Coordinates of C-alpha atoms in Angstrom, one line a residue:
M7 CA 6.9 -22.6 -2.0
V8 CA 8.2 -19.0 -1.5
D9 CA 10.5 -18.4 1.4
L10 CA 8.8 -15.4 3.1
R11 CA 11.9 -14.2 4.9
D12 CA 14.6 -14.5 2.2
G13 CA 15.1 -15.0 -1.5
E14 CA 15.3 -13.3 -4.8
W15 CA 11.8 -11.8 -4.6
L16 CA 12.6 -10.0 -1.4
D17 CA 16.0 -8.8 -2.5
D18 CA 14.7 -7.5 -5.9
N19 CA 11.7 -5.7 -4.4
R20 CA 13.7 -4.1 -1.6
A21 CA 16.3 -2.8 -4.0
N22 CA 13.6 -1.4 -6.1
W23 CA 11.9 0.4 -3.2
D24 CA 15.2 1.6 -1.7
E25 CA 15.9 3.3 -5.0
R26 CA 12.5 4.9 -5.3
V27 CA 12.9 6.8 -2.0
P28 CA 15.1 9.6 -3.3
V29 CA 13.1 9.7 -6.5
H30 CA 9.9 10.2 -4.6
L31 CA 11.4 12.8 -2.3
A32 CA 12.7 14.8 -5.2
R33 CA 9.3 15.1 -6.9
G34 CA 6.1 16.9 -5.9
F35 CA 4.0 13.7 -6.1
Y36 CA 4.5 13.2 -2.3
D37 CA 3.9 16.8 -1.1
Q38 CA 4.9 17.0 2.5
G39 CA 3.7 20.6 2.8
P40 CA 0.4 19.8 4.5
L41 CA 2.2 17.8 7.1
R42 CA 4.6 20.7 7.9
A43 CA 1.5 22.9 8.2
G44 CA 0.0 20.6 10.8
G45 CA -2.4 18.8 8.5
T46 CA -2.5 15.4 6.7
V47 CA -1.8 14.0 3.3
L48 CA -4.4 11.3 3.5
D49 CA -6.2 11.1 0.1
P50 CA -9.9 12.1 0.2
I51 CA -11.3 8.5 0.1
V52 CA -9.2 7.3 3.1
A53 CA -9.7 10.6 5.0
R54 CA -13.4 10.3 4.6
E55 CA -13.6 6.7 5.6
I56 CA -11.3 7.0 8.7
A57 CA -13.4 9.9 9.8
G58 CA -16.5 7.7 9.4
L59 CA -14.9 4.9 11.4
Y60 CA -13.8 7.2 14.1
P61 CA -16.2 10.2 14.3
E62 CA -14.8 11.2 17.6
G63 CA -11.2 11.3 16.3
L64 CA -8.1 9.2 16.8
D65 CA -7.0 10.6 20.1
G66 CA -5.9 7.7 22.4
L67 CA -5.9 5.1 19.6
R68 CA -2.8 3.0 18.8
V69 CA -2.3 2.4 15.1
L70 CA 0.0 0.0 13.2
H71 CA 0.7 1.0 9.6
L72 CA 2.1 -1.9 7.5
Q73 CA 4.2 -1.2 4.4
C74 CA 4.3 2.5 5.3
H75 CA 7.0 3.7 2.7
F76 CA 8.5 6.9 4.2
G77 CA 5.6 7.4 6.5
S78 CA 3.6 10.3 5.1
D79 CA 0.3 8.6 5.8
T80 CA 1.6 7.3 9.1
L81 CA 2.5 10.8 10.2
S82 CA -0.9 12.0 9.0
L83 CA -2.6 9.6 11.5
A84 CA -0.2 10.9 14.2
Q85 CA -1.2 14.5 13.3
L86 CA -4.9 13.4 13.9
G87 CA -4.0 12.2 17.4
A88 CA -3.1 8.6 17.1
S89 CA 0.0 6.9 18.5
V90 CA 1.4 5.2 15.4
V91 CA 4.0 2.5 14.5
G92 CA 5.0 2.3 10.9
I93 CA 6.7 -0.8 9.4
D94 CA 8.5 -0.9 6.1
F95 CA 11.3 -3.1 4.7
S96 CA 13.2 -0.3 3.1
R97 CA 16.0 1.2 5.2
P98 CA 16.1 4.6 3.3
A99 CA 12.3 4.9 3.6
V100 CA 12.4 4.2 7.4
Q101 CA 15.3 6.7 7.8
E102 CA 13.3 9.4 6.0
A103 CA 10.2 8.6 8.1
R104 CA 12.1 9.0 11.3
R105 CA 13.7 12.2 10.1
M106 CA 10.3 13.6 9.1
A107 CA 8.8 12.6 12.5
A108 CA 11.6 14.5 14.3
E109 CA 11.0 17.5 12.0
L110 CA 7.3 17.5 12.9
D111 CA 8.1 17.1 16.6
L112 CA 6.3 13.8 16.7
P113 CA 9.1 11.5 18.2
T114 CA 6.9 10.1 20.9
S115 CA 3.7 9.5 18.9
A116 CA 5.3 8.1 15.7
C117 CA 7.7 5.2 15.7
F118 CA 9.2 3.6 12.6
I119 CA 10.6 0.1 12.3
E120 CA 12.6 -1.4 9.4
A121 CA 11.4 -5.0 8.9
N122 CA 10.0 -7.4 6.4
I123 CA 6.3 -7.6 7.1
Y124 CA 6.6 -11.4 7.6
D125 CA 9.1 -10.7 10.5
A126 CA 6.8 -8.2 12.2
R127 CA 5.7 -10.4 15.1
H128 CA 9.4 -11.0 16.0
I129 CA 10.5 -7.4 15.6
L130 CA 7.5 -6.0 17.4
P131 CA 6.3 -8.7 19.9
E132 CA 3.2 -6.9 21.0
P133 CA 0.1 -9.1 20.4
E134 CA -3.4 -7.7 20.7
S135 CA -2.0 -4.2 21.2
F136 CA -3.4 -2.1 18.3
D137 CA -6.8 -0.6 17.9
L138 CA -6.3 -0.1 14.2
V139 CA -4.1 -1.9 11.6
F140 CA -3.9 0.4 8.5
T141 CA -2.6 -0.6 5.1
M142 CA -3.5 1.1 1.8
W143 CA -2.8 1.6 -1.9
G144 CA -0.2 -0.6 -3.4
T145 CA 0.6 -3.0 -0.6
I146 CA -1.1 -6.4 -1.1
G147 CA 0.3 -7.0 -4.6
W148 CA 3.9 -7.2 -3.2
L149 CA 3.2 -10.1 -0.8
P150 CA 3.5 -13.7 -1.8
D151 CA 1.4 -15.1 1.1
V152 CA -1.8 -13.2 1.9
A153 CA -3.0 -15.8 4.4
E154 CA 0.1 -15.2 6.5
W155 CA -0.4 -11.4 6.1
A156 CA -3.9 -11.8 7.5
R157 CA -2.7 -13.9 10.4
I158 CA -0.1 -11.2 11.3
I159 CA -2.8 -8.5 11.3
A160 CA -5.1 -10.6 13.5
W161 CA -2.2 -11.2 15.9
F162 CA -1.6 -7.5 16.3
L163 CA -5.2 -6.3 16.7
K164 CA -6.9 -5.9 20.0
P165 CA -10.3 -7.7 20.4
G166 CA -12.7 -5.4 18.7
G167 CA -10.0 -3.7 16.7
V168 CA -10.3 -2.6 13.1
L169 CA -8.3 -3.5 9.9
Y170 CA -8.5 -0.6 7.4
F171 CA -7.4 -1.9 4.0
A172 CA -7.7 0.1 0.7
D173 CA -6.2 -1.0 -2.6
G174 CA -6.9 -1.2 -6.3
H175 CA -9.1 -4.0 -7.6
P176 CA -7.2 -6.8 -9.3
A177 CA -9.5 -6.6 -12.3
A178 CA -7.7 -3.4 -13.2
F179 CA -4.3 -5.2 -13.4
V180 CA -4.8 -7.8 -16.1
F181 CA -4.3 -5.5 -19.0
D182 CA -1.1 -4.3 -20.8
G183 CA 0.0 -2.3 -23.8
D184 CA -2.2 -0.7 -26.4
G185 CA -2.9 -3.5 -28.8
G186 CA -6.6 -3.6 -28.2
P187 CA -9.4 -2.0 -30.3
G188 CA -8.8 1.8 -30.5
R189 CA -5.4 1.3 -29.0
M190 CA -6.9 0.2 -25.7
P191 CA -5.0 -2.2 -23.4
E192 CA -5.5 -5.9 -24.1
F193 CA -5.9 -8.8 -21.7
T194 CA -2.4 -10.0 -20.9
F195 CA -2.2 -11.2 -17.3
P196 CA -4.3 -13.8 -15.4
Y197 CA -6.9 -12.4 -13.0
A198 CA -5.6 -14.7 -10.3
S199 CA -2.5 -16.8 -10.1
T200 CA -0.4 -18.4 -7.5
E201 CA 2.7 -17.5 -9.5
P202 CA 4.3 -14.0 -9.4
D203 CA 4.6 -11.7 -12.3
V204 CA 8.3 -10.9 -12.5
L205 CA 8.5 -7.6 -14.3
D206 CA 11.5 -5.6 -15.6
D207 CA 10.3 -2.0 -15.6
P208 CA 12.7 0.9 -14.9
G209 CA 9.9 3.4 -14.7
D210 CA 8.4 5.0 -11.6
Y211 CA 4.8 6.1 -11.0
A212 CA 5.8 9.3 -9.2
D213 CA 8.4 10.5 -11.8
P214 CA 7.6 9.6 -15.5
D215 CA 11.2 10.6 -16.4
A216 CA 12.9 8.3 -13.8
V217 CA 15.0 5.4 -15.0
L218 CA 15.6 3.0 -12.1
E219 CA 18.7 0.8 -12.0
Y220 CA 16.8 -1.8 -10.0
G221 CA 13.7 -2.2 -12.1
R222 CA 13.0 -5.9 -11.5
T223 CA 10.0 -6.6 -9.3
W224 CA 8.0 -9.6 -8.2
E225 CA 4.3 -8.9 -7.8
W226 CA 1.2 -11.0 -7.1
C227 CA -2.4 -10.5 -8.3
I228 CA -4.8 -11.6 -5.5
R229 CA -8.5 -12.0 -5.9
S230 CA -10.3 -9.4 -3.8
R231 CA -12.8 -12.0 -2.4
R232 CA -9.9 -14.1 -1.1
C233 CA -8.2 -11.0 0.4
T234 CA -11.4 -9.8 2.2
R235 CA -12.3 -13.3 3.5
L236 CA -8.8 -13.9 4.8
S237 CA -8.8 -10.4 6.4
V238 CA -11.8 -11.3 8.5
T239 CA -11.5 -15.1 9.1
P240 CA -8.3 -15.2 11.3
A241 CA -9.4 -12.4 13.6
S242 CA -11.6 -12.6 16.7
P243 CA -15.4 -12.5 16.1
S244 CA -15.4 -8.9 17.4
T245 CA -12.8 -7.6 15.0
R246 CA -14.0 -5.5 12.1
C247 CA -12.6 -5.2 8.6
A248 CA -13.1 -1.9 6.7
S249 CA -12.1 -2.6 3.1
T250 CA -12.2 -0.4 0.1
S251 CA -11.5 -1.4 -3.5
R252 CA -11.2 0.7 -6.6
C253 CA -11.2 -0.3 -10.3
R254 CA -10.6 2.2 -13.1
S255 CA -9.5 1.1 -16.6
P256 CA -7.9 2.0 -18.8
C257 CA -5.4 4.4 -17.3
S258 CA -4.8 6.7 -20.3
R259 CA -2.2 9.4 -20.7
C260 CA -4.9 12.1 -20.3
W261 CA -5.5 10.9 -16.7
W262 CA -2.0 11.4 -15.5
E263 CA -2.5 14.8 -13.8
T264 CA -5.7 13.6 -12.0
T265 CA -4.8 10.0 -11.2
R266 CA -2.1 9.8 -8.5
G267 CA 0.1 6.8 -8.8
C268 CA 0.1 5.5 -12.3
G269 CA 2.8 2.9 -12.2
R270 CA 3.5 2.6 -15.9
G271 CA 2.8 -1.1 -15.4
R272 CA 0.3 -3.5 -16.8
T273 CA -2.2 -1.1 -18.3
A274 CA -1.2 1.4 -21.0
R275 CA 1.0 3.9 -19.3
G276 CA 0.1 1.9 -16.3
C277 CA -2.4 1.8 -13.5
R278 CA -1.2 -0.7 -10.9
C279 CA -2.0 -1.4 -7.2
R280 CA -0.2 1.9 -6.5
T281 CA -3.1 3.9 -7.9
R282 CA -4.3 6.9 -5.8
W283 CA -7.4 8.7 -7.0
S284 CA -7.8 12.4 -7.8
R285 CA -7.8 14.8 -5.0
A286 CA -9.8 17.2 -7.2
D287 CA -13.0 15.2 -7.0
P288 CA -13.2 12.9 -3.9
A289 CA -16.7 11.9 -4.7
S290 CA -15.9 10.7 -8.2
E291 CA -15.3 7.1 -7.1
P292 CA -18.0 5.1 -5.3
T293 CA -17.0 4.0 -1.8
S294 CA -17.7 0.6 -0.3
R295 CA -16.7 -0.2 3.3
F296 CA -16.9 -3.6 5.0
G297 CA -16.4 -5.6 1.7
C298 CA -14.7 -5.1 -1.6
T299 CA -16.7 -4.0 -4.7
G300 CA -16.6 -5.3 -8.2
A301 CA -15.4 -8.7 -9.4
P302 CA -14.6 -11.4 -6.7

């Protein structure tokens, strides 16, 4: 049984994400220009769906963003009028998020907390206090206990609140290498397993030239049906779950410029949970809310 608050998995993953922060800030992958101009950096899928959930805007809403990295999307929600709290386990990421909030003059509407997500209820003891819990692209695969994740979300949501969850479909993460027909990826990893994949990969999805010192990570592949069911079950009957899943395989070299977030992981040149789809064609991927698409 995995200790959710301590252990090798947490130390390795935190060291990896601590090291990614300066790498990500040095590259154009995370363009902060739109934030500095008063706009947002939400990708087209998420921006469209948030607008659909809240057609009258986010003014007056309280939002909790779990696993927020250095807060670009959190600050985007603040720019749209929400009062936001971002939680991440990486100290350099939280420090950068706070710095950016101050630069944007959002110190009262954007707060950032350094914490392991499994400690969130202790660090932020505010049950049933958020209208929206928000988590997206590349989050669920880093968590060893998705049931506890769902219970934490339910604890924070107000009655009638909304969980917005977007991530890649696990069916995209079972492939690796280029040993298949036509140099396509071949099936390598189980579709669902209770055991983590412990990977040694010094690469980074935002900088193909990066070589990380702390490249060892622990990641879990979780069936989307289980994830969606758990997201709804612990919550009150009036709580809604808006869930979006994406599956695109294989992730080939020619997609690099149009597919944001190739992690150089399981598929050839890698499309992992971190995948973020092209801003050039927001309608290119089908959208499904209130339930994941594709394989269970």
